[in-house]
Coordinates of C-alpha atoms in Angstrom, one line a residue:
M1 CA -55.2 58.2 174.0
S2 CA -54.0 55.4 171.4
Q3 CA -50.9 55.9 169.1
E4 CA -53.3 56.2 166.3
S5 CA -55.6 58.9 167.9
A6 CA -52.7 61.0 168.8
K7 CA -52.0 61.3 165.1
V8 CA -55.5 62.9 164.3
H9 CA -56.0 66.6 163.9
V10 CA -57.0 68.4 166.9
R11 CA -60.0 69.8 165.2
I12 CA -61.3 66.1 164.3
R13 CA -60.8 65.2 167.8
E14 CA -62.6 67.7 169.1
V15 CA -65.4 67.6 166.9
T16 CA -65.7 63.8 167.3
E17 CA -65.7 64.1 171.1
R18 CA -68.4 66.5 171.4
I19 CA -70.4 64.3 168.8
R20 CA -69.5 61.5 171.5
E21 CA -71.2 63.7 174.3
R22 CA -74.0 64.6 172.6
S23 CA -75.0 61.3 171.7
R24 CA -73.8 59.6 175.0
G25 CA -77.7 58.4 175.8
G26 CA -79.0 57.5 172.4
R27 CA -75.8 55.6 171.3
A28 CA -76.1 53.9 174.8
D29 CA -79.4 53.0 174.2
Y30 CA -78.9 51.8 170.7
L31 CA -75.8 49.6 171.4
A32 CA -77.9 48.0 174.4
R33 CA -80.7 47.0 171.7
M34 CA -78.2 45.6 169.6
D35 CA -76.2 43.3 172.3
A36 CA -79.5 42.2 173.5
A37 CA -80.2 41.0 169.8
R38 CA -76.9 39.4 169.7
R39 CA -77.5 37.4 173.0
R40 CA -80.3 36.0 171.6
G41 CA -77.8 33.9 169.3
S42 CA -78.5 32.8 165.8
A43 CA -81.7 34.2 164.5
R44 CA -82.8 30.9 163.1
A45 CA -82.4 29.3 166.3
G46 CA -85.4 31.2 167.6
L47 CA -88.0 30.3 164.8
S48 CA -90.5 27.4 165.1
C49 CA -90.2 24.4 162.9
T50 CA -93.2 26.0 160.8
N51 CA -91.2 29.2 160.5
L52 CA -87.9 27.5 159.6
A53 CA -89.5 24.8 157.2
H54 CA -91.2 28.1 155.5
G55 CA -87.8 30.1 155.5
F56 CA -85.9 27.0 153.4
A57 CA -88.6 25.3 151.7
A58 CA -87.6 26.6 148.0
A59 CA -83.7 25.9 148.8
D60 CA -82.2 23.0 147.1
A61 CA -81.5 19.9 149.0
G62 CA -77.7 20.9 150.1
D63 CA -78.8 24.3 151.2
K64 CA -81.9 23.0 153.1
A65 CA -79.6 20.5 155.2
A66 CA -77.3 23.3 156.2
L67 CA -80.1 25.4 157.1
K68 CA -81.6 22.8 159.2
L69 CA -78.4 22.0 160.9
M70 CA -77.8 25.7 161.8
R71 CA -74.0 25.3 161.4
W72 CA -73.3 27.4 158.2
P73 CA -74.1 31.1 158.3
N74 CA -76.9 32.3 156.1
V75 CA -76.2 35.8 154.3
A76 CA -78.9 37.8 153.4
I77 CA -79.0 39.5 149.8
V78 CA -80.7 42.8 149.8
S79 CA -80.9 43.9 146.4
A80 CA -82.1 47.4 144.5
Y81 CA -81.8 45.6 141.3
N82 CA -84.0 46.9 138.4
D83 CA -82.9 46.9 134.7
M84 CA -84.3 50.7 134.1
L85 CA -81.6 52.0 136.4
S86 CA -78.2 52.0 134.2
A87 CA -76.2 51.7 137.7
H88 CA -78.4 48.8 139.1
Q89 CA -79.0 46.7 135.8
P90 CA -75.5 44.9 136.5
L91 CA -76.9 43.7 139.9
E92 CA -79.0 41.1 138.0
R93 CA -75.8 38.8 138.1
Y94 CA -74.9 39.2 141.5
P95 CA -76.8 36.7 143.1
A96 CA -75.6 33.8 141.3
V97 CA -71.9 35.0 142.1
I98 CA -72.8 35.5 145.9
K99 CA -74.4 32.2 146.4
R100 CA -71.3 30.2 144.5
A101 CA -68.9 32.2 146.4
A102 CA -70.7 31.8 149.7
R103 CA -70.9 27.8 149.4
E104 CA -67.1 28.0 148.7
A105 CA -66.5 29.5 152.1
G106 CA -69.1 27.0 153.9
A107 CA -72.2 29.5 154.0
I108 CA -75.6 29.5 152.5
A109 CA -76.9 32.9 150.7
Q110 CA -80.4 33.4 150.1
F111 CA -82.0 36.3 148.2
A112 CA -83.9 38.3 151.1
G113 CA -85.8 41.0 149.5
G114 CA -85.7 43.9 146.8
V115 CA -86.0 47.6 147.7
P116 CA -87.4 50.3 145.4
A117 CA -84.8 52.3 143.4
M118 CA -85.5 55.7 141.8
C119 CA -83.6 57.3 139.4
D120 CA -83.4 61.0 139.9
G121 CA -82.0 61.2 136.3
V122 CA -85.4 60.3 135.2
T123 CA -87.5 62.2 137.7
Q124 CA -85.6 65.4 137.6
G125 CA -88.2 68.4 137.1
Q126 CA -90.9 65.7 136.7
P127 CA -93.8 65.0 139.6
G128 CA -91.9 62.0 140.5
M129 CA -89.2 63.8 141.9
E130 CA -91.4 64.8 144.9
L131 CA -91.1 60.9 145.8
S132 CA -87.5 60.6 145.6
L133 CA -86.4 62.0 149.0
F134 CA -89.3 59.6 150.8
S135 CA -88.1 56.9 148.8
R136 CA -84.9 56.7 151.1
D137 CA -87.3 56.0 154.3
V138 CA -89.3 53.5 152.2
I139 CA -85.9 51.9 151.3
A140 CA -85.2 51.7 154.7
M141 CA -88.3 50.2 155.9
A142 CA -88.1 47.5 152.7
T143 CA -84.4 46.6 154.2
G144 CA -86.0 45.9 157.4
I145 CA -88.8 43.9 155.8
A146 CA -86.3 41.7 154.2
L147 CA -84.0 41.1 157.2
A148 CA -87.1 40.8 159.5
H149 CA -87.6 37.1 158.9
N150 CA -84.7 36.4 161.1
M151 CA -83.3 33.8 158.9
F152 CA -79.9 35.5 158.6
D153 CA -76.6 35.7 160.0
S154 CA -74.8 38.8 157.9
A155 CA -76.4 40.6 155.1
L156 CA -75.1 42.1 151.7
C157 CA -76.6 45.2 150.5
L158 CA -76.7 45.9 146.7
G159 CA -77.2 49.3 146.0
I160 CA -75.5 52.2 144.4
C161 CA -77.5 55.6 143.8
D162 CA -78.9 58.5 145.5
K163 CA -81.4 57.5 148.2
I164 CA -80.9 53.9 148.0
V165 CA -77.4 53.2 149.9
P166 CA -78.3 55.6 152.7
G167 CA -81.7 54.2 152.8
M168 CA -80.4 50.2 152.9
L169 CA -78.0 51.5 155.7
M170 CA -80.8 53.1 157.7
G171 CA -82.6 50.0 157.4
A172 CA -79.6 47.6 158.1
L173 CA -78.8 49.8 161.5
A174 CA -82.0 48.4 162.9
F175 CA -80.4 45.0 162.8
G176 CA -76.8 46.3 163.7
H177 CA -76.3 43.0 165.5
L178 CA -75.3 41.3 162.0
P179 CA -72.6 41.9 160.0
V180 CA -73.4 44.0 156.7
I181 CA -71.4 44.6 153.8
F182 CA -72.2 46.8 150.8
V183 CA -71.7 45.7 147.6
P184 CA -71.4 48.5 144.7
G185 CA -72.0 48.3 140.7
G186 CA -69.4 50.4 139.4
P187 CA -69.3 53.8 136.8
M188 CA -70.1 53.1 133.1
P189 CA -67.4 54.1 130.7
S190 CA -66.9 57.9 130.1
G191 CA -69.4 59.5 127.4
V192 CA -69.7 63.1 126.1
P193 CA -67.1 65.1 128.0
N194 CA -68.9 66.9 131.0
K195 CA -67.8 70.5 129.8
E196 CA -69.5 69.7 126.4
K197 CA -72.7 68.4 128.3
A198 CA -73.0 71.2 130.4
R199 CA -72.3 73.6 127.3
I200 CA -75.1 72.0 125.3
R201 CA -77.4 72.2 128.1
E202 CA -77.0 75.8 128.4
R203 CA -77.5 76.4 124.8
Y204 CA -80.9 74.5 124.8
A205 CA -82.2 76.8 128.1
E206 CA -81.1 79.6 126.0
G207 CA -83.2 78.5 122.9
K208 CA -80.0 78.1 120.8
A209 CA -80.0 74.2 120.7
G210 CA -83.1 72.2 119.8
R211 CA -84.4 68.9 121.5
D212 CA -82.7 66.4 118.8
E213 CA -79.2 67.9 119.8
L214 CA -79.9 67.7 123.7
L215 CA -81.2 64.4 123.6
E216 CA -78.0 63.3 121.5
S217 CA -75.7 64.9 123.8
E218 CA -77.4 63.5 127.0
A219 CA -77.7 60.1 125.4
G220 CA -73.9 60.2 124.5
S221 CA -73.3 61.0 128.2
Y222 CA -75.7 58.1 129.9
H223 CA -75.2 55.7 127.5
T224 CA -74.7 52.0 128.9
A225 CA -75.0 50.0 132.3
G226 CA -73.2 51.6 135.1
T227 CA -73.4 54.6 137.5
C228 CA -73.3 58.0 135.9
T229 CA -69.9 59.3 135.9
F230 CA -70.2 62.6 137.5
Y231 CA -69.4 63.1 141.1
G232 CA -73.0 63.4 142.3
T233 CA -74.9 61.6 145.0
A234 CA -74.8 58.2 143.8
N235 CA -71.0 58.2 143.3
S236 CA -70.5 60.2 146.7
N237 CA -72.4 57.1 148.1
Q238 CA -69.5 54.5 147.0
M239 CA -67.0 57.2 148.5
L240 CA -68.8 57.3 151.6
M241 CA -69.1 53.4 151.9
E242 CA -65.6 53.0 151.2
V243 CA -64.3 55.7 153.7
M244 CA -66.8 54.2 156.7
G245 CA -65.3 51.1 156.2
L246 CA -68.1 49.1 154.6
H247 CA -67.1 48.1 151.4
M248 CA -64.4 45.6 150.5
P249 CA -61.2 47.8 149.9
G250 CA -60.9 49.6 146.6
S251 CA -64.8 48.6 145.2
A252 CA -65.9 51.9 144.8
F253 CA -65.2 52.7 141.3
V254 CA -64.3 49.2 139.7
P255 CA -66.3 48.8 136.3
P256 CA -69.2 46.6 136.0
N257 CA -69.0 43.4 134.4
T258 CA -65.4 42.9 134.7
P259 CA -63.3 39.9 136.2
L260 CA -62.1 42.3 139.1
R261 CA -65.7 43.5 139.7
D262 CA -67.0 39.9 140.0
A263 CA -64.0 38.9 142.2
L264 CA -64.7 41.8 144.5
T265 CA -68.3 40.9 144.7
A266 CA -67.5 37.0 145.5
A267 CA -64.8 38.3 148.2
A268 CA -67.7 40.6 149.8
A269 CA -70.0 37.3 149.7
Q270 CA -67.2 35.3 151.5
R271 CA -65.9 37.7 154.0
A272 CA -69.6 38.2 155.1
A273 CA -69.6 34.4 155.8
R274 CA -66.5 34.7 158.1
I275 CA -67.7 37.7 160.3
T276 CA -71.0 36.4 161.7
A277 CA -71.7 35.6 165.3
L278 CA -70.9 31.9 164.3
A279 CA -67.7 32.5 163.6
E280 CA -64.3 33.3 165.6
E281 CA -64.3 36.7 164.0
Y282 CA -67.7 38.9 164.8
L283 CA -67.7 42.1 163.1
P284 CA -71.3 43.4 163.7
L285 CA -72.6 46.6 161.9
A286 CA -73.0 48.5 165.2
S287 CA -69.2 48.3 165.7
V288 CA -68.3 49.6 162.2
I289 CA -70.8 52.5 162.1
D290 CA -69.8 54.7 165.6
E291 CA -69.0 58.3 166.0
A292 CA -65.7 58.1 164.5
A293 CA -66.8 56.5 161.4
I294 CA -69.5 59.3 160.8
V295 CA -66.9 61.6 161.2
N296 CA -64.5 59.8 158.7
G297 CA -67.6 60.1 156.3
I298 CA -68.2 63.6 156.7
V299 CA -64.3 64.3 156.1
G300 CA -64.4 62.2 153.0
L301 CA -67.2 64.3 151.7
L302 CA -65.9 67.2 152.3
A303 CA -62.2 66.4 150.9
T304 CA -63.8 65.3 147.7
G305 CA -66.3 68.1 147.2
G306 CA -69.3 65.6 147.3
S307 CA -73.0 65.9 147.3
T308 CA -74.9 68.1 149.2
N309 CA -77.6 65.7 149.7
H310 CA -75.5 64.0 152.3
T311 CA -75.9 66.9 154.8
L312 CA -79.6 65.2 154.9
H313 CA -78.8 61.6 154.6
M314 CA -75.5 61.5 156.8
V315 CA -77.7 63.0 159.6
A316 CA -80.4 60.6 159.1
I317 CA -77.8 57.6 158.8
A318 CA -76.3 58.6 162.1
R319 CA -79.6 58.9 164.0
C320 CA -80.4 55.4 163.0
A321 CA -77.2 54.3 164.8
G322 CA -78.0 56.6 168.1
I323 CA -75.5 59.5 167.0
S324 CA -76.6 63.0 166.6
I325 CA -74.6 65.2 164.1
T326 CA -75.5 69.0 163.1
W327 CA -74.4 71.0 160.5
D328 CA -72.0 72.9 162.6
D329 CA -70.2 69.7 162.9
F330 CA -70.0 69.8 158.9
S331 CA -68.9 73.4 158.8
D332 CA -66.4 73.1 161.6
L333 CA -64.6 70.0 160.2
S334 CA -64.8 72.0 156.6
T335 CA -62.5 74.6 158.0
V336 CA -59.6 72.2 158.3
V337 CA -60.2 69.3 155.7
P338 CA -58.3 69.9 152.6
L339 CA -60.1 69.8 149.2
L340 CA -58.2 67.0 147.3
T341 CA -60.0 66.2 144.1
R342 CA -61.6 67.9 141.1
I343 CA -64.3 65.9 139.9
Y344 CA -67.0 67.0 137.9
P345 CA -68.8 69.3 138.5
N346 CA -66.3 70.5 140.7
G347 CA -63.8 70.1 137.6
S348 CA -64.0 68.7 134.0
A349 CA -62.9 64.8 134.9
D350 CA -65.2 62.3 136.1
V351 CA -65.0 59.3 138.5
N352 CA -63.1 57.0 136.0
R353 CA -60.4 59.4 135.6
F354 CA -60.2 60.0 139.3
H355 CA -59.9 56.2 139.7
V356 CA -57.2 55.8 137.0
V357 CA -55.1 58.5 138.7
G358 CA -55.1 56.9 142.2
G359 CA -58.7 56.9 143.0
M360 CA -60.0 56.2 146.7
A361 CA -56.7 54.2 147.8
F362 CA -54.6 57.3 147.3
L363 CA -57.2 59.5 148.8
I364 CA -57.6 58.0 151.9
R365 CA -53.8 57.1 152.2
E366 CA -53.5 61.1 152.0
L367 CA -55.9 61.9 154.6
L368 CA -54.6 59.4 156.9
D369 CA -51.5 60.4 156.7
G370 CA -52.2 63.9 157.2
G371 CA -54.3 63.1 160.5
F372 CA -57.8 64.1 158.9
L373 CA -59.2 60.3 159.4
H374 CA -59.6 58.3 162.2
G375 CA -57.4 55.4 161.4
D376 CA -58.1 53.0 164.1
T377 CA -62.1 52.7 163.3
M378 CA -63.4 49.1 162.8
T379 CA -64.1 47.8 159.3
V380 CA -65.6 45.0 157.4
T381 CA -62.3 43.9 157.2
G382 CA -61.1 44.4 160.6
R383 CA -59.4 47.1 163.1
G384 CA -58.1 49.9 161.1
L385 CA -58.6 52.0 158.1
A386 CA -55.2 51.5 156.4
A387 CA -56.4 48.6 154.6
Y388 CA -58.6 51.1 152.4
A389 CA -55.3 52.7 151.5
T390 CA -54.8 49.7 149.0
E391 CA -56.1 48.8 145.3
P392 CA -57.5 45.7 144.3
W393 CA -55.9 43.8 141.2
L394 CA -55.9 40.2 139.8
D395 CA -52.6 38.6 140.5
G396 CA -52.7 35.5 138.0
G397 CA -56.6 35.6 138.3
R398 CA -56.9 35.6 142.1
L399 CA -58.0 38.7 143.9
A400 CA -55.3 40.8 146.0
W401 CA -54.2 44.4 147.0
R402 CA -51.5 46.4 146.6
A403 CA -50.4 49.8 148.2
A404 CA -51.7 53.0 146.5
P405 CA -49.7 54.6 143.9
A406 CA -46.8 57.0 145.7
S407 CA -48.1 59.8 143.3
S408 CA -51.0 61.1 141.9
G409 CA -51.3 60.3 138.1
D410 CA -53.0 63.6 137.5
L411 CA -52.8 66.7 139.8
D412 CA -55.6 68.7 137.9
V413 CA -57.8 65.7 139.4
L414 CA -56.4 64.3 142.7
R415 CA -53.7 66.2 144.9
P416 CA -51.8 65.2 148.1
V417 CA -52.5 66.7 151.4
A418 CA -49.3 68.7 151.0
D419 CA -50.5 70.4 147.7
P420 CA -54.5 70.4 147.9
F421 CA -56.8 72.4 145.7
S422 CA -57.9 74.1 148.8
S423 CA -56.8 74.2 152.5
H424 CA -60.4 73.4 153.5
G425 CA -63.4 71.8 152.3
G426 CA -66.1 72.9 149.8
L427 CA -68.9 73.3 152.3
R428 CA -70.4 76.2 154.5
L429 CA -73.0 76.5 156.7
L430 CA -74.8 80.0 156.5
T431 CA -77.2 81.6 159.4
G432 CA -79.1 84.8 159.6
N433 CA -82.5 86.3 159.5
L434 CA -83.6 83.9 156.6
G435 CA -82.9 80.6 158.9
R436 CA -79.7 77.9 158.6
A437 CA -78.8 76.8 155.2
V438 CA -75.9 74.8 153.4
I439 CA -74.0 76.0 150.5
K440 CA -71.2 74.1 148.7
T441 CA -68.3 76.1 147.3
S442 CA -66.0 73.7 145.8
A443 CA -67.0 74.4 142.4
M444 CA -67.7 78.4 142.8
K445 CA -65.1 80.6 141.4
H446 CA -63.9 82.9 144.4
E447 CA -66.0 86.0 142.9
H448 CA -69.2 84.1 143.3
H449 CA -68.6 83.6 147.0
V450 CA -70.5 86.8 147.9
V451 CA -74.0 87.9 146.2
E452 CA -75.9 90.6 147.3
A453 CA -78.6 91.4 145.0
P454 CA -82.4 92.1 144.9
A455 CA -84.7 88.9 145.9
L456 CA -87.3 87.5 143.2
V457 CA -89.7 85.2 144.8
F458 CA -91.0 82.1 143.0
D459 CA -93.1 79.1 144.4
D460 CA -91.5 76.4 142.3
Q461 CA -88.7 76.1 139.7
E462 CA -91.1 76.1 137.1
E463 CA -91.9 79.9 137.5
V464 CA -88.2 80.5 137.5
I465 CA -87.8 78.8 134.0
A466 CA -90.8 80.5 132.6
A467 CA -89.5 83.8 133.7
F468 CA -86.0 83.1 132.1
K469 CA -87.6 82.2 128.8
A470 CA -89.7 85.4 128.6
G471 CA -86.3 87.3 129.2
K472 CA -87.1 88.7 132.8
L473 CA -84.0 87.6 134.5
A474 CA -81.5 89.2 132.5
R475 CA -80.2 91.3 135.6
D476 CA -78.6 90.7 139.3
F477 CA -81.1 88.9 141.4
V478 CA -81.2 86.1 143.9
A479 CA -83.8 83.5 143.2
V480 CA -85.7 82.7 146.2
V481 CA -87.7 79.3 145.7
R482 CA -90.0 78.9 148.6
F483 CA -92.6 75.9 149.9
Q484 CA -89.7 73.2 148.6
G485 CA -89.0 71.8 152.0
P486 CA -89.9 68.0 153.2
R487 CA -93.4 68.9 154.4
A488 CA -94.3 71.1 151.5
N489 CA -93.8 68.6 148.6
G490 CA -91.1 66.3 149.7
M491 CA -88.2 68.4 148.8
P492 CA -87.3 67.5 145.3
E493 CA -84.0 68.4 143.7
L494 CA -84.3 71.9 141.6
H495 CA -81.5 70.5 139.2
Q496 CA -83.6 72.0 136.3
L497 CA -82.5 75.6 137.4
T498 CA -78.8 75.0 136.7
P499 CA -78.8 75.3 133.1
S500 CA -80.7 79.1 133.2
L501 CA -78.9 80.2 136.0
G502 CA -75.3 79.0 134.7
S503 CA -76.2 81.0 131.5
L504 CA -77.3 84.0 133.3
Q505 CA -73.8 83.9 135.7
S506 CA -71.8 83.4 132.4
K507 CA -73.2 86.6 131.1
G508 CA -71.9 88.3 134.0
F509 CA -74.8 88.9 136.2
K510 CA -74.8 88.2 139.9
V511 CA -77.1 85.5 140.8
A512 CA -77.7 83.1 143.5
L513 CA -80.5 80.8 144.7
V514 CA -81.9 80.4 148.0
T515 CA -84.3 77.8 148.9
D516 CA -85.8 75.4 151.4
G517 CA -85.3 72.8 149.0
R518 CA -82.5 70.7 147.7
M519 CA -80.1 71.0 144.7
S520 CA -78.7 67.8 143.0
G521 CA -75.7 66.2 143.8
A522 CA -74.2 67.9 140.7
S523 CA -74.6 71.3 142.0
G524 CA -71.8 73.4 140.9
S525 CA -70.9 76.9 140.0
V526 CA -74.0 78.9 140.9
P527 CA -74.3 80.2 144.4
A528 CA -77.1 78.0 145.9
A529 CA -78.1 78.4 149.6
I530 CA -80.2 75.1 150.1
H531 CA -82.0 73.2 152.5
V532 CA -83.3 76.4 154.7
T533 CA -84.5 75.6 157.9
P534 CA -86.8 75.8 159.1
E535 CA -89.0 75.4 155.7
C536 CA -91.8 77.8 154.6
L537 CA -94.4 75.7 155.6
N538 CA -93.2 74.9 158.9
G539 CA -93.1 78.8 159.6
G540 CA -89.8 79.5 157.9
A541 CA -88.7 83.0 157.6
L542 CA -88.1 82.2 153.7
G543 CA -91.7 83.2 153.3
K544 CA -91.5 87.0 154.8
V545 CA -89.4 87.5 151.9
R546 CA -90.9 90.0 149.2
D547 CA -89.6 91.1 145.4
G548 CA -86.9 93.6 145.5
D549 CA -85.7 92.8 149.1
M550 CA -81.9 92.8 149.3
I551 CA -80.6 89.4 149.9
R552 CA -76.9 88.5 151.0
V553 CA -75.3 85.4 150.4
D554 CA -72.0 85.6 151.9
C555 CA -69.9 82.3 152.1
H556 CA -66.7 83.8 153.6
A557 CA -68.6 85.4 156.8
G558 CA -71.2 82.6 156.7
V559 CA -74.4 84.9 156.2
L560 CA -77.6 84.5 154.9
E561 CA -79.8 87.5 155.4
A562 CA -82.5 89.7 154.0
K563 CA -81.4 93.2 154.5
V564 CA -84.8 94.3 155.9
T565 CA -85.1 96.5 159.2
E566 CA -86.2 94.3 162.2
E567 CA -89.6 96.5 162.5
V568 CA -90.6 95.7 159.1
W569 CA -89.6 92.0 159.4
R570 CA -91.5 91.5 162.3
Q571 CA -94.6 92.9 161.0
R572 CA -94.8 90.7 157.6
E573 CA -96.8 87.8 157.7
L574 CA -96.2 84.2 156.6
P575 CA -98.1 83.0 153.6
G576 CA -99.7 79.8 153.1
L577 CA -99.0 77.2 150.6
R578 CA -100.9 78.4 147.6
D579 CA -102.7 75.3 146.5
A580 CA -102.8 71.6 146.5
R581 CA -100.8 71.3 143.6
N582 CA -98.6 68.6 145.3
E583 CA -100.9 66.2 146.9
H584 CA -102.2 64.2 144.0
G585 CA -100.6 62.7 140.8
C586 CA -98.1 60.2 140.1
G587 CA -98.3 58.6 143.4
R588 CA -98.0 61.8 145.7
E589 CA -101.0 61.3 147.4
L590 CA -99.3 57.8 148.8
F591 CA -96.7 59.8 150.6
A592 CA -99.2 62.3 152.4
S593 CA -98.5 60.7 155.6
L594 CA -94.7 60.9 155.3
R595 CA -94.7 64.5 154.0
R596 CA -96.9 65.2 157.5
S597 CA -94.4 63.7 159.8
A598 CA -91.3 64.8 158.2
G599 CA -88.5 66.3 160.2
D600 CA -86.6 69.5 159.0
A601 CA -83.6 69.3 156.7
E602 CA -80.9 69.4 159.6
T603 CA -82.5 66.5 161.6
G604 CA -82.3 64.5 158.2
A605 CA -85.7 65.2 156.9
V606 CA -86.6 61.8 158.4
S607 CA -90.3 60.6 158.4
L608 CA -89.5 57.5 160.3
M609 CA -88.6 58.8 163.6

C-alpha cells in the first residue's frame, strides 16, 4: 500500500476495493480495448489519402500542412453550444480561444461536432421533460460520432448542464485511449436571493401571487449568461469533473467571459496538446477514470449534498468505463463522508458565494487531509489530486495557481472536516416491500427524516397539483406518484411538486413523496424517496399501493415500506399503464426505442447497453 493510500479512511478503501473486485472482468475488457486502440498509433495514420483529404479540406494552409505531416497533435472540440441555454451561450467564443492556444502549443484544434443540449429549466413540467434523461444517451452517441472520424489525438468537451456532461463523458469513454479534458463555462452573477425565490413560488402555488409576480422573480433569478447559481445537477457536474481530475484545477465556478475564464480555457487546450500519444506525457481518459476516481466523485457528491440525479449518472458513467457501482456503495460511503457545504437548496447561499469563500480548492484540500479522497489518482494534470487543492489566479496577466485559503470565508456555507455540518453525507438508500430508492437528506430538517402517513396514489404530477389546488391535500399524506420510470415515460423530473408539497409541509402537515421518477437536482426540504426500483411498468411493487395504505419513509433506519399484511400484499394485482399519453407529441414518439430498452434506475437507466 502506498503512503497516499494509507491515508485514506478505511471505509473509503473498503468500498473502493469491493468495486474493484466486482468490476474485475468488465474493467479488464475495457482496458484491453483501449490499449488495442492506443497501439494502433495516431488515428490519422490509419486513414486513406481520400479520408485524410476530406478531414482537412476546409483547414487553412498552415493547419493543412501540419495535419498532412502528422507531427502536430490534432485536438477535437466537442461542444454543447447553443444560445438558448444561458450556461452554454458563452461557449460560442471558445473555439477561437482554443484554436489560438493550440497553435501556440504546436497543435491543431478542429471543431469535431456538436451535441444536443436540453435545458431542464425550460422543460420542467412540460412534455419535453420526458426526453431529458434519454438526451444523455443521445449526447453520448453524438460525442461518439464526433470522435469517430479518427482525426484526433485528444479532445476537449465543452458542456455544463444536467445530462450534457454525463453524456459527453459516457461517449468520450468509448474513446478512452484519447486524453480528454472538460471545459466548463461558469455561473451567472447572483440574482434574486434563493429564499425569496422559493417564497414566491410557494405563494404562487397557494394562489397568493400572480403570474406576473412569479415571472418577475424567476427572470431576476435566471437573468443573464452563465450557469444557474443554485446547486443542482449542472453545478454538481462541475464539482464532479473537478474532483475526478477532468478539469484544469479550479475551473468549475470561475465566471464566464472574464480574463481568468479565458486563460483557463486556453490552458486546457494547451494541456490537451501536451498529453497525447504523440508527446512524452501520455494521459488517456481510461487512465484517469478508474475505480478510485469514481469513488472520489461519489465522495464529492456526498460532501456537498449534490444532485440525486448522479445516483443515475455516476452509475452510467462507471459502466462505460467497465466499472460496476451500486446504490449500496453510495449509502455506505455516506455513513462516513462529512457534509461540508450548505449551498441552495441545502442552504441559502449560491455557488458564487461558495466559490468566493474557498470553493473547490478548500473543499478538496479538506477532504484530502481528512482521508476521504484517493489522493494518488491520475488527473489531466498528472499524478495526484493535490493539484486541485489550489485556486487559479492571474499573476500579472499570466495564469497561475496558489494554495487554497487556510480557513473558510463563511462557516455558514463551507466548513472544514474538523467542524462539518454533519458527520455523514446527505444521501440514504431506502429498502423495503416497495423496492429500493434513494433519498436526499442534506436539506431536510431532522423532524422530517421519518414520515408515516396514508398514501394518496397519483399517475402523474399534474394530478397532484390539481388535488392541491382543489384543497384536497390539507392533511398528512404520502404522495405515491407511479409510472414515472424510464420505461414508462422517460423518468421526468417532478420538480413542479416542490412548491405545493413545501407549502403543505410549512403548514405543519406530514408530507412525503414516493415515486419511481426523479426529482430535480434542486430537490430539498421535502422528503422524497425517488428512483424507486423496479419501476411500476416493470413490475415494481409501487403499483400495489392503494389510497389509505400507511407508508413509512424512514431515513434513520433506511426503510421504505407499505404497512400492509403479506397476505393482502401478495394478492394485489399490478395495474397496467393507464393510457398512451406519453407516446406521442413533442418528439416523444422518436424516443420509443430508448424507453423500451432502458435499464432500471440503479443500473443508470441506460438505453445504450
